[in-house]
Coordinates of C-alpha atoms in Angstrom, one line a residue:
M30 CA 72.8 -46.7 23.9
A31 CA 71.3 -43.3 23.5
N32 CA 67.8 -42.9 24.5
Q33 CA 65.5 -42.6 21.5
T34 CA 62.6 -40.2 21.6
H35 CA 59.6 -41.1 19.7
E36 CA 57.4 -38.5 18.2
P37 CA 53.7 -39.1 18.8
V38 CA 52.0 -40.5 15.8
V39 CA 49.4 -38.0 14.4
R40 CA 46.9 -39.7 12.2
S41 CA 45.4 -37.5 9.5
K42 CA 41.7 -37.6 9.2
G43 CA 40.5 -38.9 5.9
P44 CA 38.0 -37.1 3.7
G45 CA 35.2 -39.3 5.0
S46 CA 35.5 -38.1 8.6
S47 CA 35.8 -34.5 7.3
R48 CA 32.6 -34.8 5.4
A49 CA 30.9 -36.4 8.5
G50 CA 32.0 -33.5 10.6
K51 CA 30.6 -31.0 8.2
A52 CA 27.4 -32.9 8.0
R53 CA 27.1 -32.8 11.8
S54 CA 27.9 -29.1 11.9
W55 CA 25.3 -28.4 9.2
A56 CA 22.6 -30.5 11.1
V57 CA 23.3 -28.6 14.4
T58 CA 22.9 -25.2 12.8
H59 CA 19.9 -26.0 10.5
W60 CA 17.8 -28.6 12.3
A61 CA 15.7 -26.1 14.4
G62 CA 14.7 -24.0 11.4
L63 CA 13.8 -27.1 9.4
A64 CA 11.8 -28.4 12.3
A65 CA 9.8 -25.2 12.3
C66 CA 9.1 -25.8 8.6
A67 CA 8.0 -29.3 9.5
V68 CA 5.4 -27.8 11.8
A69 CA 4.3 -25.0 9.5
V70 CA 3.8 -27.1 6.4
P71 CA 1.1 -29.5 7.9
L72 CA -0.6 -26.5 9.5
S73 CA -0.8 -24.9 6.0
F74 CA -2.3 -28.0 4.5
L75 CA -4.8 -28.1 7.4
V76 CA -5.9 -24.6 6.9
H77 CA -6.4 -25.3 3.2
L78 CA -8.4 -28.5 4.1
L79 CA -10.7 -26.5 6.3
V80 CA -11.0 -23.5 4.0
P81 CA -10.3 -24.7 0.4
S82 CA -10.4 -21.2 -1.1
I83 CA -7.2 -20.4 0.8
P84 CA -4.2 -22.0 -1.1
V85 CA -1.5 -23.8 0.9
M86 CA 1.2 -21.5 -0.4
T87 CA -0.6 -18.4 0.7
T88 CA -1.0 -19.8 4.2
A89 CA 2.7 -20.8 4.4
V90 CA 3.8 -17.3 3.5
V91 CA 1.4 -15.8 6.1
L92 CA 2.6 -18.1 8.8
G93 CA 6.1 -17.2 8.0
V94 CA 5.4 -13.5 8.2
L95 CA 3.5 -13.9 11.5
S96 CA 6.4 -15.9 13.0
A97 CA 8.8 -13.1 12.1
N98 CA 6.6 -10.3 13.6
I99 CA 5.1 -11.8 16.8
P100 CA 7.1 -10.8 19.9
G101 CA 8.9 -13.9 21.3
L102 CA 8.7 -15.9 18.1
S103 CA 10.5 -13.2 16.2
T104 CA 13.5 -13.6 18.5
L105 CA 13.7 -17.4 17.7
V106 CA 13.3 -16.7 13.9
A107 CA 16.1 -14.2 13.9
G108 CA 18.3 -16.5 16.1
P109 CA 18.4 -20.3 16.2
L110 CA 15.8 -20.8 13.5
Q111 CA 17.5 -18.5 10.9
K112 CA 19.9 -20.9 9.2
G113 CA 17.3 -23.6 8.6
L114 CA 14.7 -21.2 7.4
G115 CA 17.2 -19.6 5.1
F116 CA 18.1 -23.0 3.7
A117 CA 14.4 -23.8 3.1
G118 CA 13.7 -20.4 1.4
K119 CA 16.6 -20.9 -1.1
K120 CA 17.4 -24.6 -1.6
L121 CA 13.9 -26.1 -1.2
M122 CA 12.5 -23.4 -3.5
R123 CA 14.7 -24.7 -6.3
V124 CA 13.6 -28.3 -5.8
G125 CA 10.0 -27.1 -6.1
I126 CA 10.8 -25.2 -9.3
V127 CA 12.3 -28.3 -10.8
L128 CA 9.2 -30.4 -9.9
L129 CA 7.0 -27.7 -11.4
G130 CA 8.2 -28.9 -14.8
L131 CA 6.2 -32.1 -14.5
K132 CA 3.0 -30.0 -14.5
L133 CA 3.7 -28.6 -17.9
S134 CA 3.2 -30.5 -21.2
I135 CA 4.1 -28.7 -24.5
V136 CA 1.2 -30.7 -26.1
D137 CA -1.3 -29.0 -23.8
V138 CA 0.1 -25.6 -24.8
L139 CA 0.0 -26.4 -28.5
D140 CA -3.7 -27.4 -28.1
L141 CA -4.5 -23.8 -27.2
G142 CA -3.7 -22.7 -30.7
W143 CA -1.1 -20.2 -32.0
L144 CA -3.2 -17.1 -31.4
T145 CA -3.8 -17.9 -27.7
F146 CA -0.2 -18.7 -27.2
V147 CA 0.9 -15.4 -28.8
V148 CA -1.6 -13.4 -26.7
V149 CA -0.4 -15.1 -23.5
V150 CA 3.2 -14.5 -24.2
A151 CA 2.4 -10.9 -25.1
I152 CA 0.6 -10.4 -21.8
V153 CA 3.7 -11.8 -20.0
L154 CA 6.1 -9.5 -21.7
L155 CA 3.9 -6.4 -21.4
A156 CA 3.2 -7.1 -17.7
F157 CA 6.9 -7.7 -17.1
A158 CA 7.9 -4.5 -18.7
G159 CA 5.1 -2.4 -17.2
T160 CA 5.6 -3.8 -13.7
Y161 CA 9.4 -3.2 -13.9
L162 CA 8.9 0.4 -15.0
L163 CA 6.4 0.9 -12.1
G164 CA 9.0 -0.4 -9.7
K165 CA 11.5 2.1 -11.0
A166 CA 9.0 4.9 -10.9
F167 CA 8.2 4.1 -7.3
K168 CA 12.0 4.0 -6.6
L169 CA 12.0 0.6 -5.1
P170 CA 15.6 -0.4 -4.1
G171 CA 17.9 -3.1 -5.5
D172 CA 16.5 -6.0 -7.5
Q173 CA 13.0 -5.5 -6.2
P174 CA 11.5 -4.0 -9.4
L175 CA 12.9 -6.9 -11.4
L176 CA 11.8 -9.6 -8.9
I177 CA 8.3 -8.1 -8.6
A178 CA 8.0 -7.9 -12.4
T179 CA 9.0 -11.6 -12.6
G180 CA 6.7 -12.8 -10.0
F181 CA 3.6 -10.8 -11.2
S182 CA 4.1 -11.7 -14.9
I183 CA 5.1 -15.4 -14.7
C184 CA 4.3 -17.6 -11.7
G185 CA 4.5 -15.8 -8.4
A186 CA 6.9 -16.7 -5.7
S187 CA 8.5 -19.6 -7.7
A188 CA 9.5 -17.2 -10.4
I189 CA 10.9 -14.8 -7.8
G190 CA 13.0 -17.5 -6.3
A191 CA 14.4 -18.5 -9.7
M192 CA 15.2 -14.9 -10.8
S193 CA 16.8 -14.1 -7.4
A194 CA 19.0 -17.1 -7.6
V195 CA 20.4 -16.2 -11.0
R196 CA 20.7 -12.5 -10.0
R197 CA 22.1 -13.4 -6.6
S198 CA 19.8 -10.9 -5.1
K199 CA 20.0 -9.8 -1.5
D200 CA 17.6 -11.5 0.9
E201 CA 15.8 -8.2 1.7
D202 CA 15.3 -7.7 -2.1
T203 CA 13.6 -11.1 -2.3
V204 CA 11.3 -11.3 0.7
I205 CA 9.4 -8.1 -0.1
P206 CA 8.4 -9.3 -3.6
V207 CA 7.3 -12.6 -2.2
A208 CA 5.1 -10.9 0.3
L209 CA 3.6 -8.6 -2.3
V210 CA 2.9 -11.3 -4.8
T211 CA 1.1 -13.3 -2.1
L212 CA -0.9 -10.2 -1.0
C213 CA -2.1 -9.4 -4.5
G214 CA -2.7 -13.0 -5.5
T215 CA -4.9 -13.4 -2.4
L216 CA -6.7 -10.2 -3.4
A217 CA -7.4 -11.7 -6.8
I218 CA -9.0 -14.8 -5.2
A219 CA -11.5 -12.5 -3.5
V220 CA -12.1 -9.8 -6.2
L221 CA -12.0 -11.5 -9.6
P222 CA -15.0 -13.8 -9.1
L223 CA -17.0 -10.8 -8.1
L224 CA -16.2 -9.1 -11.5
M225 CA -17.2 -12.1 -13.6
G226 CA -20.8 -11.0 -14.0
P227 CA -20.3 -7.3 -14.4
L228 CA -17.7 -7.9 -17.1
G229 CA -20.0 -10.3 -18.9
L230 CA -17.5 -13.2 -18.8
G231 CA -18.7 -16.8 -19.3
P232 CA -16.9 -19.7 -17.5
E233 CA -14.3 -20.3 -20.3
A234 CA -13.6 -16.6 -20.8
F235 CA -13.3 -16.2 -17.0
G236 CA -10.8 -19.1 -16.9
Q237 CA -8.8 -17.4 -19.6
W238 CA -8.7 -14.2 -17.6
V239 CA -7.7 -15.9 -14.4
G240 CA -5.0 -18.0 -16.1
A241 CA -3.5 -14.9 -17.8
S242 CA -3.5 -12.5 -14.8
V243 CA -3.3 -14.4 -11.5
H244 CA 0.2 -15.0 -10.2
D245 CA 0.7 -18.3 -8.4
V246 CA -0.6 -21.6 -9.7
G247 CA -2.4 -22.3 -6.4
Q248 CA -4.1 -18.9 -6.5
V249 CA -5.2 -19.6 -10.1
V250 CA -6.9 -22.8 -9.0
A251 CA -8.5 -21.1 -6.0
T252 CA -9.9 -18.3 -8.2
A253 CA -10.9 -20.3 -11.3
Q254 CA -12.7 -23.1 -9.5
T255 CA -15.4 -20.7 -8.4
A256 CA -16.7 -20.7 -12.1
G257 CA -16.7 -24.5 -12.5
A258 CA -14.6 -27.3 -14.1
S259 CA -14.4 -25.8 -17.6
A260 CA -13.0 -22.5 -16.2
L261 CA -10.5 -24.3 -14.1
A262 CA -9.2 -26.4 -16.9
I263 CA -8.5 -23.5 -19.3
A264 CA -7.1 -21.4 -16.5
I265 CA -4.5 -24.0 -15.6
V266 CA -3.3 -24.6 -19.2
I267 CA -3.0 -20.8 -19.8
K268 CA -1.2 -20.4 -16.5
L269 CA 1.2 -23.1 -17.3
T270 CA 1.8 -21.5 -20.6
R271 CA 3.0 -18.4 -18.7
V272 CA 5.2 -20.7 -16.6
L273 CA 6.8 -21.9 -19.8
T274 CA 8.4 -18.4 -20.2
L275 CA 10.3 -18.8 -16.9
A276 CA 13.3 -20.6 -18.4
P277 CA 14.0 -18.1 -21.2
M278 CA 13.4 -15.1 -18.9
V279 CA 15.9 -16.5 -16.3
A280 CA 18.4 -17.3 -19.0
A281 CA 18.2 -13.8 -20.3
A282 CA 18.8 -12.4 -16.8
G283 CA 21.7 -14.8 -16.4
I284 CA 23.3 -13.5 -19.6
I285 CA 22.8 -9.8 -18.6
S286 CA 24.2 -10.5 -15.1
R287 CA 27.3 -12.1 -16.5
R288 CA 28.0 -9.2 -18.9
S289 CA 27.4 -6.6 -16.2
Q290 CA 29.6 -8.4 -13.6
G291 CA 32.2 -9.6 -16.0
T292 CA 33.5 -6.2 -17.0
G293 CA 35.6 -3.8 -15.0
S294 CA 38.6 -4.3 -12.6
E295 CA 36.3 -4.1 -9.6
H296 CA 34.8 -7.5 -10.6
A297 CA 38.1 -9.2 -11.2
G298 CA 38.2 -12.6 -9.5
L299 CA 34.5 -12.8 -8.8
K300 CA 32.6 -15.9 -9.7
L301 CA 30.1 -15.1 -12.4
P302 CA 26.5 -16.2 -12.1
P303 CA 25.5 -19.1 -14.4
I304 CA 23.8 -18.3 -17.6
I305 CA 21.2 -21.0 -16.9
P306 CA 21.1 -22.3 -13.3
G307 CA 21.1 -26.1 -12.7
F308 CA 17.6 -26.1 -11.3
I309 CA 16.2 -24.3 -14.5
I310 CA 17.9 -27.0 -16.5
G311 CA 16.1 -29.6 -14.3
F312 CA 12.8 -27.7 -14.8
V313 CA 13.2 -27.8 -18.6
A314 CA 14.2 -31.5 -18.5
L315 CA 11.0 -32.4 -16.6
V316 CA 8.9 -30.4 -19.1
A317 CA 10.5 -32.5 -21.8
V318 CA 9.8 -35.7 -20.0
R319 CA 6.2 -34.8 -19.5
S320 CA 5.8 -33.7 -23.1
I321 CA 7.5 -36.8 -24.7
F322 CA 6.6 -39.7 -22.4
E323 CA 3.4 -40.9 -20.9
V324 CA 4.1 -40.3 -17.3
P325 CA 2.0 -42.4 -14.9
V326 CA -0.7 -40.5 -13.1
E327 CA 0.5 -42.0 -9.8
L328 CA 3.9 -40.5 -10.4
L329 CA 2.5 -37.1 -11.3
D330 CA 0.3 -37.1 -8.1
A331 CA 3.3 -38.1 -6.0
A332 CA 5.5 -35.3 -7.6
T333 CA 2.7 -32.8 -7.0
I334 CA 2.5 -33.7 -3.3
V335 CA 6.3 -33.4 -2.9
Q336 CA 6.3 -30.1 -4.8
D337 CA 3.6 -28.7 -2.6
I338 CA 5.5 -29.7 0.5
V339 CA 8.9 -28.3 -0.5
L340 CA 7.3 -25.1 -1.8
A341 CA 5.3 -24.6 1.3
A342 CA 8.4 -25.0 3.4
A343 CA 10.3 -22.6 1.1
L344 CA 7.6 -20.0 1.3
F345 CA 7.4 -20.3 5.1
G346 CA 11.1 -19.7 5.1
L347 CA 10.9 -16.7 2.9
G348 CA 7.9 -15.3 4.8
S349 CA 9.9 -15.5 8.0
A350 CA 12.3 -13.0 6.7
V351 CA 9.6 -10.3 6.1
R352 CA 9.3 -7.6 8.6
I353 CA 6.0 -5.7 8.5
R354 CA 7.6 -2.4 8.8
Q355 CA 9.5 -3.1 5.6
L356 CA 6.3 -3.3 3.7
F357 CA 5.3 0.2 4.9
A358 CA 8.7 1.7 4.4
S359 CA 8.7 4.9 2.3
K360 CA 5.1 5.4 3.2
G361 CA 4.0 2.1 1.7
A362 CA 5.5 2.7 -1.7
S363 CA 6.0 -1.0 -2.3
I364 CA 2.4 -1.9 -1.5
L365 CA 1.0 0.9 -3.7
M366 CA 3.3 -0.1 -6.5
A367 CA 2.2 -3.8 -6.2
L368 CA -1.5 -2.8 -6.3
C369 CA -0.8 -0.8 -9.5
A370 CA 1.0 -3.7 -11.0
W371 CA -1.9 -6.0 -10.0
A372 CA -4.4 -3.7 -11.8
L373 CA -2.0 -3.6 -14.8
I374 CA -1.8 -7.3 -15.3
A375 CA -5.5 -7.8 -14.6
G376 CA -6.3 -5.2 -17.3
L377 CA -3.9 -6.8 -19.8
G378 CA -5.4 -10.2 -19.1
Y379 CA -8.9 -8.9 -19.7
A380 CA -7.8 -7.2 -22.9
G381 CA -6.3 -10.5 -24.1
V382 CA -9.6 -12.3 -23.4
L383 CA -11.5 -9.7 -25.4
L384 CA -9.0 -10.1 -28.3
L385 CA -9.5 -13.9 -28.3
Q386 CA -13.3 -13.5 -28.4
L387 CA -13.1 -11.5 -31.7

Protein backbone atom coordinates (compact mmCIF):
# COMPACT_ATOMS: atom_id res chain seq x y z
CA MET A 1 0.00 0.00 0.00
CA ALA A 2 1.47 3.26 -1.08
CA ASN A 3 2.37 5.70 1.60
CA GLN A 4 -0.04 8.54 1.74
CA THR A 5 1.28 11.99 2.47
CA HIS A 6 -0.98 14.28 4.37
CA GLU A 7 -0.87 17.98 3.71
CA PRO A 8 -0.88 20.03 6.93
CA VAL A 9 -4.24 21.50 7.66
CA VAL A 10 -4.15 25.30 7.49
CA ARG A 11 -7.02 26.88 9.33
CA SER A 12 -8.04 30.21 7.97
CA LYS A 13 -8.52 32.91 10.48
CA GLY A 14 -12.03 34.20 10.75
CA PRO A 15 -13.02 37.84 10.51
CA GLY A 16 -13.27 38.03 14.30
CA SER A 17 -9.59 37.24 14.87
CA SER A 18 -8.64 39.63 12.09
CA ARG A 19 -10.55 42.44 13.77
CA ALA A 20 -8.98 41.56 17.11
CA GLY A 21 -5.52 41.74 15.56
CA LYS A 22 -6.24 45.13 14.06
CA ALA A 23 -7.57 46.36 17.39
CA ARG A 24 -4.40 45.20 19.18
CA SER A 25 -2.22 46.83 16.54
CA TRP A 26 -4.19 50.07 16.84
CA ALA A 27 -3.88 50.04 20.64
CA VAL A 28 -0.12 49.45 20.49
CA THR A 29 0.45 52.43 18.17
CA HIS A 30 -2.02 54.84 19.79
CA TRP A 31 -2.01 54.19 23.53
CA ALA A 32 1.00 56.38 24.36
CA GLY A 33 -0.41 59.50 22.68
CA LEU A 34 -3.84 58.98 24.22
CA ALA A 35 -2.20 58.48 27.62
CA ALA A 36 -0.50 61.87 27.16
CA CYS A 37 -3.94 63.38 26.48
CA ALA A 38 -5.23 61.70 29.64
CA VAL A 39 -2.56 63.60 31.58
CA ALA A 40 -2.96 66.93 29.77
CA VAL A 41 -6.76 67.15 30.06
CA PRO A 42 -6.99 67.03 33.88
CA LEU A 43 -4.09 69.46 34.04
CA SER A 44 -6.01 71.86 31.78
CA PHE A 45 -9.05 71.62 34.03
CA LEU A 46 -6.86 72.22 37.09
CA VAL A 47 -5.40 75.40 35.60
CA HIS A 48 -8.93 76.63 34.83
CA LEU A 49 -10.00 75.79 38.37
CA LEU A 50 -7.11 77.80 39.83
CA VAL A 51 -7.43 80.68 37.32
CA PRO A 52 -11.07 80.76 36.07
CA SER A 53 -10.32 83.47 33.50
CA ILE A 54 -8.20 80.98 31.54
CA PRO A 55 -10.46 78.62 29.53
CA VAL A 56 -9.77 74.89 29.57
CA MET A 57 -9.41 74.78 25.79
CA THR A 58 -6.84 77.56 25.73
CA THR A 59 -4.74 75.74 28.31
CA ALA A 60 -5.01 72.48 26.37
CA VAL A 61 -3.68 74.09 23.18
CA VAL A 62 -0.86 75.83 25.07
CA LEU A 63 0.17 72.57 26.75
CA GLY A 64 0.20 70.89 23.36
CA VAL A 65 2.36 73.61 21.83
CA LEU A 66 4.77 73.47 24.78
CA SER A 67 5.07 69.69 24.53
CA ALA A 68 6.00 70.00 20.86
CA ASN A 69 8.69 72.63 21.43
CA ILE A 70 10.40 71.69 24.71
CA PRO A 71 13.61 69.71 24.04
CA GLY A 72 13.16 66.09 25.05
CA LEU A 73 9.37 66.18 25.05
CA SER A 74 9.36 67.19 21.39
CA THR A 75 11.18 63.97 20.52
CA LEU A 76 8.45 61.91 22.20
CA VAL A 77 5.71 63.95 20.54
CA ALA A 78 7.21 63.42 17.10
CA GLY A 79 7.84 59.71 17.84
CA PRO A 80 5.83 57.27 19.96
CA LEU A 81 3.12 59.81 20.89
CA GLN A 82 2.40 60.96 17.36
CA LYS A 83 -0.25 58.42 16.33
CA GLY A 84 -2.39 58.84 19.44
CA LEU A 85 -2.13 62.63 19.39
CA GLY A 86 -3.10 62.69 15.73
CA PHE A 87 -6.13 60.51 16.47
CA ALA A 88 -7.19 62.87 19.27
CA GLY A 89 -6.76 65.95 17.08
CA LYS A 90 -8.99 64.57 14.32
CA LYS A 91 -11.43 61.98 15.64
CA LEU A 92 -12.08 63.37 19.12
CA MET A 93 -12.53 66.82 17.64
CA ARG A 94 -15.45 65.47 15.59
CA VAL A 95 -17.06 63.95 18.68
CA GLY A 96 -16.83 67.33 20.41
CA ILE A 97 -18.43 69.09 17.43
CA VAL A 98 -21.37 66.66 17.50
CA LEU A 99 -21.92 67.27 21.22
CA LEU A 100 -21.76 71.02 20.62
CA GLY A 101 -25.18 70.67 19.01
CA LEU A 102 -26.78 70.05 22.41
CA LYS A 103 -25.78 73.56 23.49
CA LEU A 104 -27.85 75.17 20.77
CA SER A 105 -31.63 75.59 20.73
CA ILE A 106 -33.33 77.24 17.78
CA VAL A 107 -35.87 78.62 20.26
CA ASP A 108 -33.14 80.66 21.98
CA VAL A 109 -31.99 82.02 18.63
CA LEU A 110 -35.53 83.01 17.64
CA ASP A 111 -35.93 84.82 20.96
CA LEU A 112 -33.22 87.25 19.88
CA GLY A 113 -35.50 88.69 17.20
CA TRP A 114 -35.06 88.77 13.46
CA LEU A 115 -32.94 91.94 13.40
CA THR A 116 -30.34 90.55 15.81
CA PHE A 117 -30.23 87.28 13.87
CA VAL A 118 -29.68 89.09 10.57
CA VAL A 119 -26.94 91.28 12.08
CA VAL A 120 -25.13 88.28 13.58
CA VAL A 121 -25.24 86.34 10.30
CA ALA A 122 -24.03 89.42 8.42
CA ILE A 123 -21.09 89.74 10.83
CA VAL A 124 -20.19 86.08 10.26
CA LEU A 125 -20.27 86.43 6.48
CA LEU A 126 -18.36 89.71 6.40
CA ALA A 127 -15.77 88.44 8.89
CA PHE A 128 -15.36 85.24 6.89
CA ALA A 129 -14.90 87.04 3.59
CA GLY A 130 -12.62 89.72 5.04
CA THR A 131 -10.42 87.25 6.91
CA TYR A 132 -10.15 84.99 3.86
CA LEU A 133 -9.05 87.94 1.71
CA LEU A 134 -6.53 88.94 4.38
CA GLY A 135 -5.09 85.43 4.31
CA LYS A 136 -4.72 85.61 0.56
CA ALA A 137 -3.21 89.10 0.75
CA PHE A 138 -0.60 87.85 3.24
CA LYS A 139 0.03 84.87 0.93
CA LEU A 140 -0.63 82.20 3.53
CA PRO A 141 -0.22 78.73 2.00
CA GLY A 142 -2.72 75.98 1.27
CA ASP A 143 -6.02 75.99 3.13
CA GLN A 144 -4.79 78.30 5.89
CA PRO A 145 -6.75 81.37 4.68
CA LEU A 146 -9.97 79.33 4.54
CA LEU A 147 -9.43 77.66 7.92
CA ILE A 148 -8.47 80.89 9.70
CA ALA A 149 -11.53 82.61 8.21
CA THR A 150 -13.74 79.75 9.42
CA GLY A 151 -12.28 79.73 12.92
CA PHE A 152 -12.37 83.48 13.43
CA SER A 153 -15.86 84.01 12.05
CA ILE A 154 -17.74 81.00 13.49
CA CYS A 155 -16.50 79.13 16.56
CA GLY A 156 -12.74 78.88 16.82
CA ALA A 157 -10.91 75.56 16.80
CA SER A 158 -14.10 73.49 16.50
CA ALA A 159 -14.99 75.19 13.22
CA ILE A 160 -11.43 74.77 11.97
CA GLY A 161 -11.61 71.05 12.73
CA ALA A 162 -14.93 70.73 10.87
CA MET A 163 -13.76 72.65 7.81
CA SER A 164 -10.41 70.85 7.62
CA ALA A 165 -12.23 67.51 7.70
CA VAL A 166 -14.44 68.28 4.73
CA ARG A 167 -11.58 69.92 2.85
CA ARG A 168 -9.16 67.13 3.81
CA SER A 169 -6.60 69.78 4.63
CA LYS A 170 -2.98 68.97 5.37
CA ASP A 171 -2.02 68.77 9.03
CA GLU A 172 0.32 71.74 8.71
CA ASP A 173 -2.53 73.82 7.27
CA THR A 174 -4.71 72.97 10.28
CA VAL A 175 -2.42 73.44 13.27
CA ILE A 176 -1.38 77.01 12.49
CA PRO A 177 -4.99 78.33 12.34
CA VAL A 178 -5.76 76.56 15.64
CA ALA A 179 -2.76 78.22 17.29
CA LEU A 180 -3.69 81.63 15.89
CA VAL A 181 -7.36 81.47 16.88
CA THR A 182 -6.28 80.48 20.38
CA LEU A 183 -3.76 83.33 20.55
CA CYS A 184 -6.27 85.97 19.42
CA GLY A 185 -9.09 84.57 21.54
CA THR A 186 -6.85 84.80 24.59
CA LEU A 187 -5.98 88.35 23.60
CA ALA A 188 -9.71 89.16 23.51
CA ILE A 189 -10.15 87.92 27.09
CA ALA A 190 -7.58 90.45 28.26
CA VAL A 191 -8.37 93.41 25.99
CA LEU A 192 -12.15 93.59 25.45
CA PRO A 193 -13.13 94.14 29.13
CA LEU A 194 -10.70 97.08 29.22
CA LEU A 195 -12.55 98.69 26.29
CA MET A 196 -16.04 98.37 27.79
CA GLY A 197 -15.87 101.73 29.60
CA PRO A 198 -14.10 103.79 26.90
CA LEU A 199 -16.57 102.56 24.27
CA GLY A 200 -19.54 103.35 26.50
CA LEU A 201 -20.99 99.83 26.48
CA GLY A 202 -23.42 98.69 29.15
CA PRO A 203 -23.47 95.03 30.28
CA GLU A 204 -25.98 93.87 27.65
CA ALA A 205 -24.25 95.71 24.80
CA PHE A 206 -20.90 94.37 25.95
CA GLY A 207 -22.34 90.84 25.93
CA GLN A 208 -23.57 91.38 22.38
CA TRP A 209 -20.12 92.56 21.31
CA VAL A 210 -18.35 89.63 22.92
CA GLY A 211 -20.79 87.08 21.50
CA ALA A 212 -20.44 88.55 18.01
CA SER A 213 -16.67 88.87 17.91
CA VAL A 214 -14.86 86.41 20.22
CA HIS A 215 -13.97 83.09 18.63
CA ASP A 216 -14.32 80.08 20.93
CA VAL A 217 -17.28 79.43 23.25
CA GLY A 218 -15.00 79.13 26.27
CA GLN A 219 -13.30 82.39 25.41
CA VAL A 220 -16.71 84.07 25.11
CA VAL A 221 -17.64 82.88 28.60
CA ALA A 222 -14.33 84.02 30.07
CA THR A 223 -14.64 87.47 28.48
CA ALA A 224 -18.35 88.19 29.01
CA GLN A 225 -18.52 87.07 32.64
CA THR A 226 -16.39 90.06 33.62
CA ALA A 227 -19.47 92.25 32.99
CA GLY A 228 -21.93 90.12 34.98
CA ALA A 229 -24.66 87.54 34.44
CA SER A 230 -26.74 89.57 31.97
CA ALA A 231 -23.74 90.13 29.69
CA LEU A 232 -22.83 86.45 29.88
CA ALA A 233 -26.36 85.27 29.00
CA ILE A 234 -26.70 87.41 25.86
CA ALA A 235 -23.12 86.68 24.80
CA ILE A 236 -23.68 82.91 24.89
CA VAL A 237 -26.90 83.07 22.85
CA ILE A 238 -25.34 85.30 20.19
CA LYS A 239 -22.24 83.13 20.10
CA LEU A 240 -24.33 79.98 19.62
CA THR A 241 -26.19 81.77 16.82
CA ARG A 242 -22.83 82.07 15.09
CA VAL A 243 -22.27 78.35 15.72
CA LEU A 244 -25.54 77.70 13.87
CA THR A 245 -23.85 78.83 10.66
CA LEU A 246 -21.26 76.03 10.94
CA ALA A 247 -23.35 73.38 9.16
CA PRO A 248 -24.25 75.44 6.03
CA MET A 249 -20.69 76.79 5.73
CA VAL A 250 -19.18 73.30 5.90
CA ALA A 251 -21.82 71.96 3.48
CA ALA A 252 -20.95 74.72 1.01
CA ALA A 253 -17.26 73.86 1.32
CA GLY A 254 -18.10 70.20 0.72
CA ILE A 255 -19.96 71.02 -2.49
CA ILE A 256 -17.11 73.21 -3.76
CA SER A 257 -14.54 70.52 -2.88
CA ARG A 258 -16.47 67.84 -4.76
CA ARG A 259 -16.77 70.03 -7.84
CA SER A 260 -13.09 70.98 -7.86
CA GLN A 261 -11.87 67.41 -7.21
CA GLY A 262 -14.43 65.72 -9.43
CA THR A 263 -13.24 67.25 -12.69
CA GLY A 264 -10.20 66.46 -14.74
CA SER A 265 -8.40 63.22 -15.53
CA GLU A 266 -5.86 63.80 -12.74
CA HIS A 267 -8.65 63.23 -10.20
CA ALA A 268 -9.95 60.03 -11.78
CA GLY A 269 -10.44 57.29 -9.21
CA LEU A 270 -10.09 59.59 -6.20
CA LYS A 271 -12.68 59.30 -3.45
CA LEU A 272 -14.53 62.60 -3.32
CA PRO A 273 -15.08 64.36 0.02
CA PRO A 274 -18.63 64.14 1.40
CA ILE A 275 -20.97 67.06 0.82
CA ILE A 276 -21.92 66.98 4.50
CA PRO A 277 -19.67 64.93 6.83
CA GLY A 278 -21.32 62.51 9.22
CA PHE A 279 -20.28 64.48 12.29
CA ILE A 280 -22.00 67.62 10.93
CA ILE A 281 -25.17 65.58 10.43
CA GLY A 282 -24.80 64.48 14.06
CA PHE A 283 -24.35 68.11 15.12
CA VAL A 284 -27.54 69.16 13.30
CA ALA A 285 -29.43 66.18 14.75
CA LEU A 286 -28.53 67.18 18.30
CA VAL A 287 -29.52 70.79 17.60
CA ALA A 288 -32.90 69.44 16.50
CA VAL A 289 -33.17 67.29 19.63
CA ARG A 290 -32.39 70.26 21.88
CA SER A 291 -34.86 72.45 19.98
CA ILE A 292 -37.78 70.01 19.88
CA PHE A 293 -37.54 68.09 23.14
CA GLU A 294 -37.16 69.05 26.77
CA VAL A 295 -33.69 67.62 27.41
CA PRO A 296 -33.05 66.95 31.12
CA VAL A 297 -30.61 69.34 32.72
CA GLU A 298 -28.60 66.41 34.09
CA LEU A 299 -28.10 65.06 30.57
CA LEU A 300 -27.04 68.47 29.26
CA ASP A 301 -24.55 68.85 32.10
CA ALA A 302 -23.12 65.38 31.45
CA ALA A 303 -22.84 66.08 27.71
CA THR A 304 -21.06 69.37 28.44
CA ILE A 305 -18.51 67.59 30.62
CA VAL A 306 -17.88 64.93 27.97
CA GLN A 307 -17.62 67.59 25.27
CA ASP A 308 -15.11 69.60 27.29
CA ILE A 309 -13.00 66.49 27.87
CA VAL A 310 -12.89 65.34 24.25
CA LEU A 311 -12.33 68.87 22.90
CA ALA A 312 -9.52 69.47 25.39
CA ALA A 313 -7.89 66.21 24.29
CA ALA A 314 -8.38 67.16 20.64
CA LEU A 315 -6.87 70.62 21.10
CA PHE A 316 -3.93 69.19 23.01
CA GLY A 317 -3.37 66.85 20.07
CA LEU A 318 -3.61 69.69 17.56
CA GLY A 319 -1.38 71.94 19.65
CA SER A 320 1.28 69.23 19.77
CA ALA A 321 1.66 69.54 16.02
CA VAL A 322 2.54 73.25 16.18
CA ARG A 323 6.18 74.23 15.87
CA ILE A 324 6.89 77.75 17.12
CA ARG A 325 9.15 78.46 14.19
CA GLN A 326 6.16 77.86 11.88
CA LEU A 327 4.29 80.75 13.46
CA PHE A 328 7.17 83.08 12.68
CA ALA A 329 7.73 81.77 9.16
CA SER A 330 7.79 84.47 6.49
CA LYS A 331 8.66 87.07 9.13
CA GLY A 332 5.57 86.33 11.20
CA ALA A 333 3.10 86.92 8.34
CA SER A 334 0.56 84.50 9.82
CA ILE A 335 0.60 86.24 13.23
CA LEU A 336 0.28 89.70 11.68
CA MET A 337 -2.56 88.50 9.47
CA ALA A 338 -4.36 86.96 12.48
CA LEU A 339 -4.09 90.22 14.44
CA CYS A 340 -5.56 92.12 11.50
CA ALA A 341 -8.39 89.57 11.29
CA TRP A 342 -8.99 89.87 15.04
CA ALA A 343 -9.26 93.66 14.73
CA LEU A 344 -11.59 93.22 11.75
CA ILE A 345 -14.10 90.97 13.52
CA ALA A 346 -13.95 93.09 16.69
CA GLY A 347 -14.75 96.16 14.58
CA LEU A 348 -17.58 94.40 12.76
CA GLY A 349 -19.00 93.18 16.08
CA TYR A 350 -18.90 96.68 17.56
CA ALA A 351 -20.59 98.11 14.44
CA GLY A 352 -23.30 95.47 14.82
CA VAL A 353 -23.88 96.45 18.46
CA LEU A 354 -24.24 100.12 17.48
CA LEU A 355 -26.71 99.14 14.76
CA LEU A 356 -28.83 97.17 17.23
CA GLN A 357 -28.94 100.15 19.61
CA LEU A 358 -30.48 102.47 16.99
